[in-house]
Amino acid sequence: MDITPDSGLEEFRSEVVEFLDTAPTPEILEAGRKTTSVFAPFEQVMAWHRILHTRGWSAPDWPEEYGGPGWSVEQRYIFATEYQKRGLPPLLPNGLKMVGPLLMELGSPEQKDRYLPGILSGEDYWTQGYSEPAAGSDLASLSCSAVADGDDYILNGSKIWTTYAHHANRMFMLVRTSNEGPKQAGITFLLLDRMDYPGMEVRPIIGLDGAPEQCEVFFTDVRVPQSGRVGAENDGWAVSKQLLKHERGGGAQSPMLRHRLDVVREAAAQTPSAFGGFLADDAAFQRDLGELEAEVSSLEHFEKLAISGHPMVKDRAYPSLNKILSTELTQRISTLMTDVVGLDALPDQRDALSVGSDTEPLGDDLSLIAMPYYLNSRATTIYAGTNEVQRDLIARTQRP
Amino acid sequence: MDFTYTEEQEQLRSSLVSALRRNYTLAQRQDIVASKDGWSPAVWEQLTELGLTAIPFSEEVGGLDGSIVDLVAVAEIFGAHLVAEPWIPSTVLAGGVLAAFPDLPEARSLLEQIAAGEAIGALAHEEGRGTPDPALITMEAERTGEGYTLTGEKRMVLHGAAADIVLVTARLDGELALFIVDGTAPAATKFTTIDGRPAAHLRFEATSAKLIASEAEARVREALNRAIIVLAAETVGAMGALLEQTVEYAHTRQQFGSPIGAFQVIAHRMADMKLAYAKSRATLLHTTAVAEAGQPSAHDIAVLKTQVGRLGRSVGEAAIQIHGGVGMTDELPIGHLHKRILTIDALLGSAEYHARALGAPRAAKVDGSAGDERQPSTTEKELFHADI
């Protein structure tokens, strides 16, 4: 075992700190403070993405040949930690962590040339068209159809839970190209190079937190080019499984969760306890916080093992373990956050929460975000395959 | 960053596993535990031959110059196989504390015997509830004409009544000091712990003792932190064994016409066991790597002890539940593994204690920048949380 720190890393850290302390605009910092989801406020996070890109740091995990900075595992972890310490809005994952890596692996040379630069630079936002009203975690039940017609496909059906589709200019999706054989065998992976094809309609859905983060997208005889297909026709299930690996297993969540927990810890020192003194002095609160502190540390250790290439990453259950660990911890922290905020979590502050709003927030930053964060976090154990499905997958790997 | 065992360590592990599978089945182990002394000198000799009593000590005292990683690599396997020989009391606790004083000739000669497996050591440190931290030890040492005497009680001294070398922590002029007493001198209340190990409460009544080191607190703490890592490794090993045996059982045992592992409720509970194991093992390997590189922080140690205590208990409880009635019996390793986990949780501060330490307000920073100006509610808190 070797984790000897490299002295060059401290120099790297100062370079990161210097940039992260000076580059974000006030709007970007505000967006960070008002982030209550995996998905930060759209305009500001994309602006921040483009600023990071000019520094060459928009895609820390990408290989150098595709425009990544070529950082070591330690450097990436330092970057993530310093990034989260400042509460900066996390870049949107769909392009950088999902369709980007997928195209590197399975895209054609033309597709890579055409799409990767826009993902890297933050010019494009890709929405994910997977789920349908009758096909969520049982994704293979999807029915949105693509029928070949000359060089095109003609699409009919709908997609749901397409995050930020109302902001997107591109979409990656799964479509049904055949009804024969097992249901997994008739699925094709498709890239749409625009969102305004005739016959396409995007309708935002208002979530529990009051925000239009998710959308529904309807297709009525929409004609799109077949050149957007990744992999072979009817081979989309295998393609999507590659992508799911990135979606469930990618990136380090612990720096963000540590930041959130630190915010809770600080707030508890100022929050009066109904039993006298401050909440921070209450034994029951201390144990709850301490357990979460230990859990965040364990997730951190788990993620460090993973990025160091420890053999457990090769465990077939790894993406599911990772997904469950980070999402359930997210929920537990969001719960403690609302506990600390107490009554101040109750006012509906949607107006104050939008970036650039003139509405004066009631209470502090934490009381502004606690409840929307808690409500939004309910989705973490549902998306990317519910945690029940993940447990099924883990259990399947345990069968002798 | 590299958190894997070396090829050499993996080799040691696999030879140890095959030796234990051959000579240390549960039935054999239970006979040993039920014997008069509760451990087997013959097995001890084998462990000594494999070098396991010498691993962490310097070559000067006959040790192998091994690291904390070597200890952890072995302890995981000891945990999985419920090895009851006094490796923790002698090699890890007594040896670990002595090894913290490499400059003292007295400590060196005692270590030679411990490293060779010729003498069994014990560390009398805990004084009952609430003294997992060396700063909280209250036993006073008194100066007499020719030396020192100790008065008071030490509790839960592993191997305490049968050790050749009994080390005792006590206060001398307010500072924590380390003493050695004649193994037969203190009055011992002997008992066997729930996981089948010999232990004792030791009563000292002006018992004469020899001073080994004064102002020993920092080094004792360091040694105890390393012992916590090794104990955690035993828990993680036990968790792995519980998971493996439970998965195997659930796919064999038929109820309602199917293996019970096919029922989703059971499958999910086993997935949770695996999650708990993955978290605990990741935390163990990380803390071990940090300890090898230098000193783990109080935070690192508290995280580890919290996690293996809580998660270990949850894995053991799930294993018993999934095994059903048979999991309640003495005949399967399941209950014994769980009892080992419970024992380790109680030693050197429980999960509850360490979790509260993690959740308590952080002490003021040295530069006073974001300091906590409120008064800590107890001295204990102040002492323990100094660097969490």
Short mmCIF file of N, CA and C in Angstrom, two decimals, chain A residues 197-343:
data_model
loop_
_atom_site.label_atom_id
_atom_site.label_comp_id
_atom_site.label_asym_id
_atom_site.label_seq_id
_atom_site.Cartn_x
_atom_site.Cartn_y
_atom_site.Cartn_z
N TYR A 197 -36.64 19.14 -34.33
CA TYR A 197 -37.16 18.44 -35.50
C TYR A 197 -38.68 18.62 -35.56
N PRO A 198 -39.21 18.78 -36.75
CA PRO A 198 -40.68 18.86 -36.86
C PRO A 198 -41.32 17.61 -36.26
N GLY A 199 -42.34 17.83 -35.45
CA GLY A 199 -43.02 16.69 -34.81
C GLY A 199 -42.52 16.41 -33.41
N MET A 200 -41.47 17.12 -32.95
CA MET A 200 -40.95 16.92 -31.58
C MET A 200 -41.54 17.99 -30.68
N GLU A 201 -41.97 17.57 -29.49
CA GLU A 201 -42.49 18.55 -28.54
C GLU A 201 -41.94 18.26 -27.14
N VAL A 202 -41.44 19.31 -26.48
CA VAL A 202 -40.87 19.16 -25.14
C VAL A 202 -41.79 19.82 -24.14
N ARG A 203 -42.19 19.07 -23.10
CA ARG A 203 -43.05 19.64 -22.05
C ARG A 203 -42.39 19.46 -20.70
N PRO A 204 -42.03 20.57 -20.04
CA PRO A 204 -41.44 20.46 -18.70
C PRO A 204 -42.42 19.87 -17.69
N ILE A 205 -41.87 19.17 -16.70
CA ILE A 205 -42.67 18.61 -15.60
C ILE A 205 -42.22 19.34 -14.33
N ILE A 206 -43.18 19.81 -13.55
CA ILE A 206 -42.82 20.46 -12.29
C ILE A 206 -42.59 19.38 -11.23
N GLY A 207 -41.44 19.43 -10.59
CA GLY A 207 -41.09 18.41 -9.61
C GLY A 207 -41.58 18.74 -8.22
N LEU A 208 -41.30 17.83 -7.26
CA LEU A 208 -41.69 18.04 -5.86
C LEU A 208 -41.14 19.35 -5.31
N ASP A 209 -39.94 19.70 -5.78
CA ASP A 209 -39.31 20.92 -5.29
C ASP A 209 -39.82 22.16 -6.01
N GLY A 210 -40.79 21.99 -6.91
CA GLY A 210 -41.39 23.13 -7.58
C GLY A 210 -40.65 23.58 -8.82
N ALA A 211 -39.57 22.89 -9.15
CA ALA A 211 -38.75 23.34 -10.28
C ALA A 211 -38.97 22.46 -11.51
N PRO A 212 -38.92 23.06 -12.70
CA PRO A 212 -39.06 22.27 -13.92
C PRO A 212 -37.72 21.69 -14.34
N GLU A 213 -37.31 20.63 -13.67
CA GLU A 213 -36.02 20.03 -13.99
C GLU A 213 -36.19 18.91 -15.02
N GLN A 214 -37.26 18.17 -14.87
CA GLN A 214 -37.53 17.04 -15.77
C GLN A 214 -38.49 17.48 -16.87
N CYS A 215 -38.50 16.69 -17.94
CA CYS A 215 -39.40 16.98 -19.06
C CYS A 215 -39.96 15.69 -19.63
N GLU A 216 -40.95 15.89 -20.47
CA GLU A 216 -41.45 14.82 -21.30
C GLU A 216 -41.21 15.26 -22.75
N VAL A 217 -40.85 14.32 -23.61
CA VAL A 217 -40.62 14.68 -25.01
C VAL A 217 -41.49 13.76 -25.88
N PHE A 218 -42.25 14.37 -26.78
CA PHE A 218 -43.18 13.61 -27.62
C PHE A 218 -42.68 13.61 -29.06
N PHE A 219 -42.82 12.47 -29.71
CA PHE A 219 -42.38 12.33 -31.10
C PHE A 219 -43.58 11.90 -31.95
N THR A 220 -43.89 12.69 -32.97
CA THR A 220 -44.95 12.30 -33.90
C THR A 220 -44.38 12.36 -35.31
N ASP A 221 -44.14 11.20 -35.87
CA ASP A 221 -43.56 11.09 -37.22
C ASP A 221 -42.34 12.00 -37.38
N VAL A 222 -41.43 11.91 -36.45
CA VAL A 222 -40.23 12.75 -36.49
C VAL A 222 -39.16 12.04 -37.34
N ARG A 223 -38.67 12.73 -38.37
CA ARG A 223 -37.70 12.13 -39.30
C ARG A 223 -36.29 12.57 -38.89
N VAL A 224 -35.45 11.59 -38.48
CA VAL A 224 -34.08 11.91 -38.06
C VAL A 224 -33.10 11.05 -38.85
N PRO A 225 -31.86 11.53 -39.04
CA PRO A 225 -30.91 10.75 -39.85
C PRO A 225 -30.40 9.50 -39.13
N GLN A 226 -30.24 8.43 -39.87
CA GLN A 226 -29.71 7.17 -39.31
C GLN A 226 -28.24 7.29 -38.92
N SER A 227 -27.59 8.34 -39.45
CA SER A 227 -26.16 8.49 -39.13
C SER A 227 -25.95 8.76 -37.64
N GLY A 228 -27.05 9.05 -36.91
CA GLY A 228 -26.94 9.26 -35.46
C GLY A 228 -26.90 7.97 -34.65
N ARG A 229 -26.98 6.85 -35.34
CA ARG A 229 -26.99 5.58 -34.61
C ARG A 229 -25.60 5.26 -34.06
N VAL A 230 -25.53 4.84 -32.79
CA VAL A 230 -24.26 4.36 -32.23
C VAL A 230 -24.35 2.85 -32.15
N GLY A 231 -23.35 2.17 -32.72
CA GLY A 231 -23.39 0.71 -32.77
C GLY A 231 -24.37 0.27 -33.84
N ALA A 232 -24.62 -1.01 -33.85
CA ALA A 232 -25.48 -1.57 -34.89
C ALA A 232 -26.95 -1.42 -34.51
N GLU A 233 -27.80 -1.50 -35.52
CA GLU A 233 -29.23 -1.50 -35.25
C GLU A 233 -29.57 -2.73 -34.40
N ASN A 234 -30.45 -2.52 -33.46
CA ASN A 234 -30.88 -3.57 -32.52
C ASN A 234 -29.79 -3.98 -31.51
N ASP A 235 -28.71 -3.24 -31.49
CA ASP A 235 -27.64 -3.55 -30.54
C ASP A 235 -27.57 -2.50 -29.42
N GLY A 236 -28.63 -1.72 -29.30
CA GLY A 236 -28.61 -0.60 -28.36
C GLY A 236 -28.54 -1.01 -26.91
N TRP A 237 -29.00 -2.22 -26.59
CA TRP A 237 -28.98 -2.65 -25.18
C TRP A 237 -27.55 -2.75 -24.69
N ALA A 238 -26.70 -3.36 -25.52
CA ALA A 238 -25.29 -3.49 -25.14
C ALA A 238 -24.64 -2.11 -25.04
N VAL A 239 -25.00 -1.23 -25.99
CA VAL A 239 -24.44 0.11 -25.97
C VAL A 239 -24.86 0.83 -24.68
N SER A 240 -26.13 0.71 -24.33
CA SER A 240 -26.61 1.45 -23.17
C SER A 240 -26.03 0.88 -21.88
N LYS A 241 -25.73 -0.41 -21.89
CA LYS A 241 -25.13 -0.97 -20.68
C LYS A 241 -23.75 -0.36 -20.43
N GLN A 242 -23.03 -0.11 -21.50
CA GLN A 242 -21.74 0.57 -21.38
C GLN A 242 -21.93 1.94 -20.73
N LEU A 243 -22.97 2.62 -21.21
CA LEU A 243 -23.20 3.97 -20.69
C LEU A 243 -23.64 3.94 -19.23
N LEU A 244 -24.46 2.97 -18.89
CA LEU A 244 -24.93 2.88 -17.50
C LEU A 244 -23.79 2.69 -16.53
N LYS A 245 -22.76 2.02 -17.01
CA LYS A 245 -21.58 1.83 -16.17
C LYS A 245 -21.03 3.20 -15.77
N HIS A 246 -21.01 4.12 -16.74
CA HIS A 246 -20.52 5.47 -16.44
C HIS A 246 -21.50 6.21 -15.55
N GLU A 247 -22.79 6.03 -15.84
CA GLU A 247 -23.79 6.78 -15.10
C GLU A 247 -23.82 6.38 -13.63
N ARG A 248 -23.71 5.07 -13.38
CA ARG A 248 -23.81 4.61 -11.99
C ARG A 248 -22.47 4.65 -11.28
N GLY A 249 -21.42 4.44 -12.03
CA GLY A 249 -20.13 4.26 -11.36
C GLY A 249 -19.20 5.45 -11.46
N GLY A 250 -19.62 6.48 -12.18
CA GLY A 250 -18.65 7.52 -12.51
C GLY A 250 -18.50 8.59 -11.46
N GLY A 251 -17.27 9.07 -11.31
CA GLY A 251 -17.05 10.29 -10.54
C GLY A 251 -17.07 10.11 -9.04
N ALA A 252 -16.57 11.09 -8.34
CA ALA A 252 -16.51 11.03 -6.89
C ALA A 252 -17.58 11.94 -6.30
N GLN A 253 -18.48 11.35 -5.54
CA GLN A 253 -19.55 12.11 -4.89
C GLN A 253 -19.13 12.62 -3.51
N SER A 254 -18.13 11.97 -2.91
CA SER A 254 -17.85 12.27 -1.51
C SER A 254 -17.42 13.72 -1.26
N PRO A 255 -16.66 14.38 -2.15
CA PRO A 255 -16.31 15.77 -1.83
C PRO A 255 -17.56 16.67 -1.71
N MET A 256 -18.54 16.43 -2.57
CA MET A 256 -19.76 17.22 -2.50
C MET A 256 -20.53 16.92 -1.21
N LEU A 257 -20.61 15.64 -0.87
CA LEU A 257 -21.35 15.27 0.33
C LEU A 257 -20.64 15.78 1.58
N ARG A 258 -19.33 15.76 1.56
CA ARG A 258 -18.58 16.28 2.71
C ARG A 258 -18.88 17.76 2.87
N HIS A 259 -18.90 18.48 1.75
CA HIS A 259 -19.20 19.90 1.82
C HIS A 259 -20.58 20.13 2.44
N ARG A 260 -21.56 19.37 1.98
CA ARG A 260 -22.93 19.52 2.51
C ARG A 260 -22.96 19.22 4.01
N LEU A 261 -22.25 18.19 4.41
CA LEU A 261 -22.26 17.81 5.82
C LEU A 261 -21.56 18.87 6.67
N ASP A 262 -20.51 19.45 6.14
CA ASP A 262 -19.83 20.52 6.86
C ASP A 262 -20.76 21.71 7.07
N VAL A 263 -21.56 21.99 6.06
CA VAL A 263 -22.54 23.08 6.18
C VAL A 263 -23.53 22.77 7.32
N VAL A 264 -23.97 21.53 7.37
CA VAL A 264 -24.90 21.12 8.44
C VAL A 264 -24.23 21.25 9.81
N ARG A 265 -22.99 20.80 9.88
CA ARG A 265 -22.26 20.85 11.15
C ARG A 265 -22.13 22.30 11.64
N GLU A 266 -21.78 23.19 10.73
CA GLU A 266 -21.62 24.59 11.12
C GLU A 266 -22.96 25.18 11.57
N ALA A 267 -24.02 24.82 10.84
CA ALA A 267 -25.33 25.37 11.19
C ALA A 267 -25.76 24.90 12.58
N ALA A 268 -25.42 23.65 12.91
CA ALA A 268 -25.86 23.10 14.20
C ALA A 268 -25.23 23.84 15.38
N ALA A 269 -24.08 24.44 15.15
CA ALA A 269 -23.41 25.18 16.23
C ALA A 269 -24.15 26.48 16.54
N GLN A 270 -24.97 26.93 15.60
CA GLN A 270 -25.70 28.19 15.79
C GLN A 270 -27.18 27.95 16.06
N THR A 271 -27.60 26.69 15.99
CA THR A 271 -29.03 26.39 16.10
C THR A 271 -29.39 26.02 17.53
N PRO A 272 -30.29 26.78 18.15
CA PRO A 272 -30.68 26.44 19.52
C PRO A 272 -31.38 25.08 19.55
N SER A 273 -31.09 24.32 20.60
CA SER A 273 -31.77 23.04 20.77
C SER A 273 -32.98 23.26 21.67
N ALA A 274 -34.05 22.54 21.39
CA ALA A 274 -35.25 22.67 22.22
C ALA A 274 -34.97 22.19 23.64
N PHE A 275 -33.90 21.43 23.82
CA PHE A 275 -33.56 20.92 25.16
C PHE A 275 -32.51 21.80 25.84
N GLY A 276 -32.28 22.97 25.28
CA GLY A 276 -31.29 23.88 25.87
C GLY A 276 -29.97 23.81 25.13
N GLY A 277 -29.21 24.87 25.19
CA GLY A 277 -27.92 24.93 24.51
C GLY A 277 -28.10 24.91 23.00
N PHE A 278 -27.06 24.46 22.33
CA PHE A 278 -27.11 24.39 20.87
C PHE A 278 -27.27 22.94 20.42
N LEU A 279 -27.82 22.80 19.23
CA LEU A 279 -28.00 21.47 18.66
C LEU A 279 -26.66 20.71 18.60
N ALA A 280 -25.60 21.44 18.33
CA ALA A 280 -24.28 20.81 18.22
C ALA A 280 -23.86 20.13 19.51
N ASP A 281 -24.45 20.50 20.64
CA ASP A 281 -24.07 19.90 21.93
C ASP A 281 -24.96 18.73 22.31
N ASP A 282 -25.99 18.51 21.53
CA ASP A 282 -26.96 17.47 21.85
C ASP A 282 -26.39 16.09 21.48
N ALA A 283 -26.44 15.18 22.44
CA ALA A 283 -25.81 13.87 22.22
C ALA A 283 -26.44 13.11 21.06
N ALA A 284 -27.75 13.18 20.95
CA ALA A 284 -28.41 12.45 19.87
C ALA A 284 -28.02 13.03 18.51
N PHE A 285 -27.98 14.35 18.46
CA PHE A 285 -27.56 14.98 17.21
C PHE A 285 -26.11 14.62 16.89
N GLN A 286 -25.28 14.65 17.91
CA GLN A 286 -23.86 14.33 17.69
C GLN A 286 -23.69 12.92 17.11
N ARG A 287 -24.49 12.00 17.62
CA ARG A 287 -24.35 10.65 17.09
C ARG A 287 -24.82 10.58 15.63
N ASP A 288 -25.95 11.22 15.35
CA ASP A 288 -26.44 11.22 13.97
C ASP A 288 -25.41 11.83 13.03
N LEU A 289 -24.89 12.98 13.45
CA LEU A 289 -23.91 13.66 12.61
C LEU A 289 -22.64 12.82 12.50
N GLY A 290 -22.23 12.25 13.64
CA GLY A 290 -21.00 11.45 13.65
C GLY A 290 -21.11 10.24 12.74
N GLU A 291 -22.27 9.60 12.75
CA GLU A 291 -22.45 8.44 11.87
C GLU A 291 -22.35 8.86 10.40
N LEU A 292 -22.94 10.00 10.09
CA LEU A 292 -22.87 10.46 8.70
C LEU A 292 -21.45 10.89 8.34
N GLU A 293 -20.77 11.49 9.29
CA GLU A 293 -19.35 11.83 9.08
C GLU A 293 -18.57 10.56 8.73
N ALA A 294 -18.81 9.51 9.51
CA ALA A 294 -18.12 8.24 9.24
C ALA A 294 -18.52 7.68 7.88
N GLU A 295 -19.80 7.80 7.55
CA GLU A 295 -20.27 7.27 6.27
C GLU A 295 -19.67 8.05 5.09
N VAL A 296 -19.60 9.35 5.22
CA VAL A 296 -19.00 10.15 4.14
C VAL A 296 -17.53 9.74 3.98
N SER A 297 -16.86 9.55 5.12
CA SER A 297 -15.45 9.14 5.04
C SER A 297 -15.33 7.79 4.36
N SER A 298 -16.23 6.88 4.69
CA SER A 298 -16.16 5.56 4.06
C SER A 298 -16.40 5.65 2.56
N LEU A 299 -17.34 6.50 2.17
CA LEU A 299 -17.59 6.66 0.73
C LEU A 299 -16.33 7.24 0.05
N GLU A 300 -15.73 8.19 0.75
CA GLU A 300 -14.49 8.78 0.24
C GLU A 300 -13.43 7.69 0.04
N HIS A 301 -13.29 6.82 1.03
CA HIS A 301 -12.29 5.76 0.94
C HIS A 301 -12.64 4.79 -0.19
N PHE A 302 -13.91 4.49 -0.30
CA PHE A 302 -14.38 3.59 -1.35
C PHE A 302 -14.07 4.19 -2.73
N GLU A 303 -14.36 5.48 -2.87
CA GLU A 303 -14.12 6.12 -4.16
C GLU A 303 -12.63 6.23 -4.47
N LYS A 304 -11.83 6.47 -3.42
CA LYS A 304 -10.38 6.53 -3.67
C LYS A 304 -9.84 5.18 -4.09
N LEU A 305 -10.33 4.13 -3.46
CA LEU A 305 -9.92 2.79 -3.87
C LEU A 305 -10.29 2.58 -5.33
N ALA A 306 -11.49 3.03 -5.68
CA ALA A 306 -11.98 2.83 -7.04
C ALA A 306 -11.10 3.57 -8.04
N ILE A 307 -10.83 4.85 -7.77
CA ILE A 307 -10.04 5.58 -8.77
C ILE A 307 -8.58 5.15 -8.77
N SER A 308 -8.15 4.48 -7.70
CA SER A 308 -6.77 3.97 -7.72
C SER A 308 -6.69 2.65 -8.48
N GLY A 309 -7.84 2.15 -8.94
CA GLY A 309 -7.85 0.92 -9.73
C GLY A 309 -7.80 -0.35 -8.90
N HIS A 310 -8.24 -0.26 -7.64
CA HIS A 310 -8.27 -1.44 -6.77
C HIS A 310 -9.11 -2.56 -7.42
N PRO A 311 -8.71 -3.82 -7.17
CA PRO A 311 -9.44 -4.94 -7.81
C PRO A 311 -10.95 -4.90 -7.62
N MET A 312 -11.42 -4.28 -6.54
CA MET A 312 -12.88 -4.34 -6.31
C MET A 312 -13.68 -3.60 -7.39
N VAL A 313 -13.00 -2.73 -8.14
CA VAL A 313 -13.70 -2.04 -9.23
C VAL A 313 -14.09 -3.05 -10.31
N LYS A 314 -13.37 -4.16 -10.36
CA LYS A 314 -13.68 -5.17 -11.38
C LYS A 314 -14.83 -6.07 -10.96
N ASP A 315 -15.23 -5.96 -9.70
CA ASP A 315 -16.40 -6.68 -9.21
C ASP A 315 -17.60 -6.26 -10.07
N ARG A 316 -18.35 -7.24 -10.53
CA ARG A 316 -19.50 -6.91 -11.39
C ARG A 316 -20.52 -6.06 -10.63
N ALA A 317 -20.50 -6.18 -9.32
CA ALA A 317 -21.47 -5.42 -8.52
C ALA A 317 -21.03 -3.98 -8.31
N TYR A 318 -19.82 -3.64 -8.72
CA TYR A 318 -19.26 -2.35 -8.34
C TYR A 318 -20.15 -1.14 -8.71
N PRO A 319 -20.62 -1.02 -9.97
CA PRO A 319 -21.43 0.17 -10.28
C PRO A 319 -22.68 0.28 -9.40
N SER A 320 -23.27 -0.86 -9.07
CA SER A 320 -24.46 -0.83 -8.24
C SER A 320 -24.12 -0.47 -6.79
N LEU A 321 -23.02 -1.00 -6.30
CA LEU A 321 -22.58 -0.65 -4.94
C LEU A 321 -22.36 0.85 -4.86
N ASN A 322 -21.67 1.36 -5.85
CA ASN A 322 -21.33 2.78 -5.88
C ASN A 322 -22.59 3.64 -5.94
N LYS A 323 -23.53 3.21 -6.77
CA LYS A 323 -24.75 4.01 -6.91
C LYS A 323 -25.53 4.04 -5.60
N ILE A 324 -25.67 2.90 -4.97
CA ILE A 324 -26.43 2.85 -3.72
C ILE A 324 -25.73 3.64 -2.62
N LEU A 325 -24.43 3.44 -2.50
CA LEU A 325 -23.70 4.12 -1.42
C LEU A 325 -23.86 5.63 -1.51
N SER A 326 -23.67 6.18 -2.71
CA SER A 326 -23.69 7.64 -2.80
C SER A 326 -25.11 8.19 -2.73
N THR A 327 -26.07 7.51 -3.31
CA THR A 327 -27.42 8.09 -3.32
C THR A 327 -28.10 8.00 -1.95
N GLU A 328 -27.89 6.90 -1.25
CA GLU A 328 -28.56 6.79 0.05
C GLU A 328 -27.93 7.72 1.07
N LEU A 329 -26.65 7.96 0.91
CA LEU A 329 -25.99 8.93 1.78
C LEU A 329 -26.47 10.35 1.46
N THR A 330 -26.64 10.63 0.19
CA THR A 330 -27.20 11.93 -0.20
C THR A 330 -28.53 12.16 0.51
N GLN A 331 -29.36 11.15 0.50
CA GLN A 331 -30.67 11.30 1.14
C GLN A 331 -30.56 11.48 2.64
N ARG A 332 -29.67 10.73 3.26
CA ARG A 332 -29.54 10.85 4.72
C ARG A 332 -29.04 12.23 5.10
N ILE A 333 -28.10 12.76 4.33
CA ILE A 333 -27.58 14.09 4.64
C ILE A 333 -28.67 15.14 4.41
N SER A 334 -29.44 14.97 3.35
CA SER A 334 -30.51 15.95 3.09
C SER A 334 -31.55 15.91 4.21
N THR A 335 -31.76 14.75 4.78
CA THR A 335 -32.71 14.64 5.89
C THR A 335 -32.19 15.38 7.12
N LEU A 336 -30.91 15.15 7.44
CA LEU A 336 -30.33 15.82 8.60
C LEU A 336 -30.36 17.34 8.39
N MET A 337 -30.16 17.74 7.14
CA MET A 337 -30.17 19.16 6.82
C MET A 337 -31.55 19.78 7.15
N THR A 338 -32.61 19.10 6.76
CA THR A 338 -33.93 19.65 7.08
C THR A 338 -34.19 19.60 8.58
N ASP A 339 -33.65 18.59 9.25
CA ASP A 339 -33.80 18.52 10.72
C ASP A 339 -33.16 19.74 11.37
N VAL A 340 -31.98 20.10 10.91
CA VAL A 340 -31.27 21.22 11.52
C VAL A 340 -32.01 22.53 11.25
N VAL A 341 -32.51 22.66 10.04
CA VAL A 341 -33.18 23.91 9.67
C VAL A 341 -34.54 24.02 10.37
N GLY A 342 -35.18 22.90 10.62
CA GLY A 342 -36.43 22.89 11.37
C GLY A 342 -37.54 23.68 10.67
N LEU A 343 -38.21 24.54 11.42
CA LEU A 343 -39.36 25.28 10.87
C LEU A 343 -38.98 26.14 9.67
#
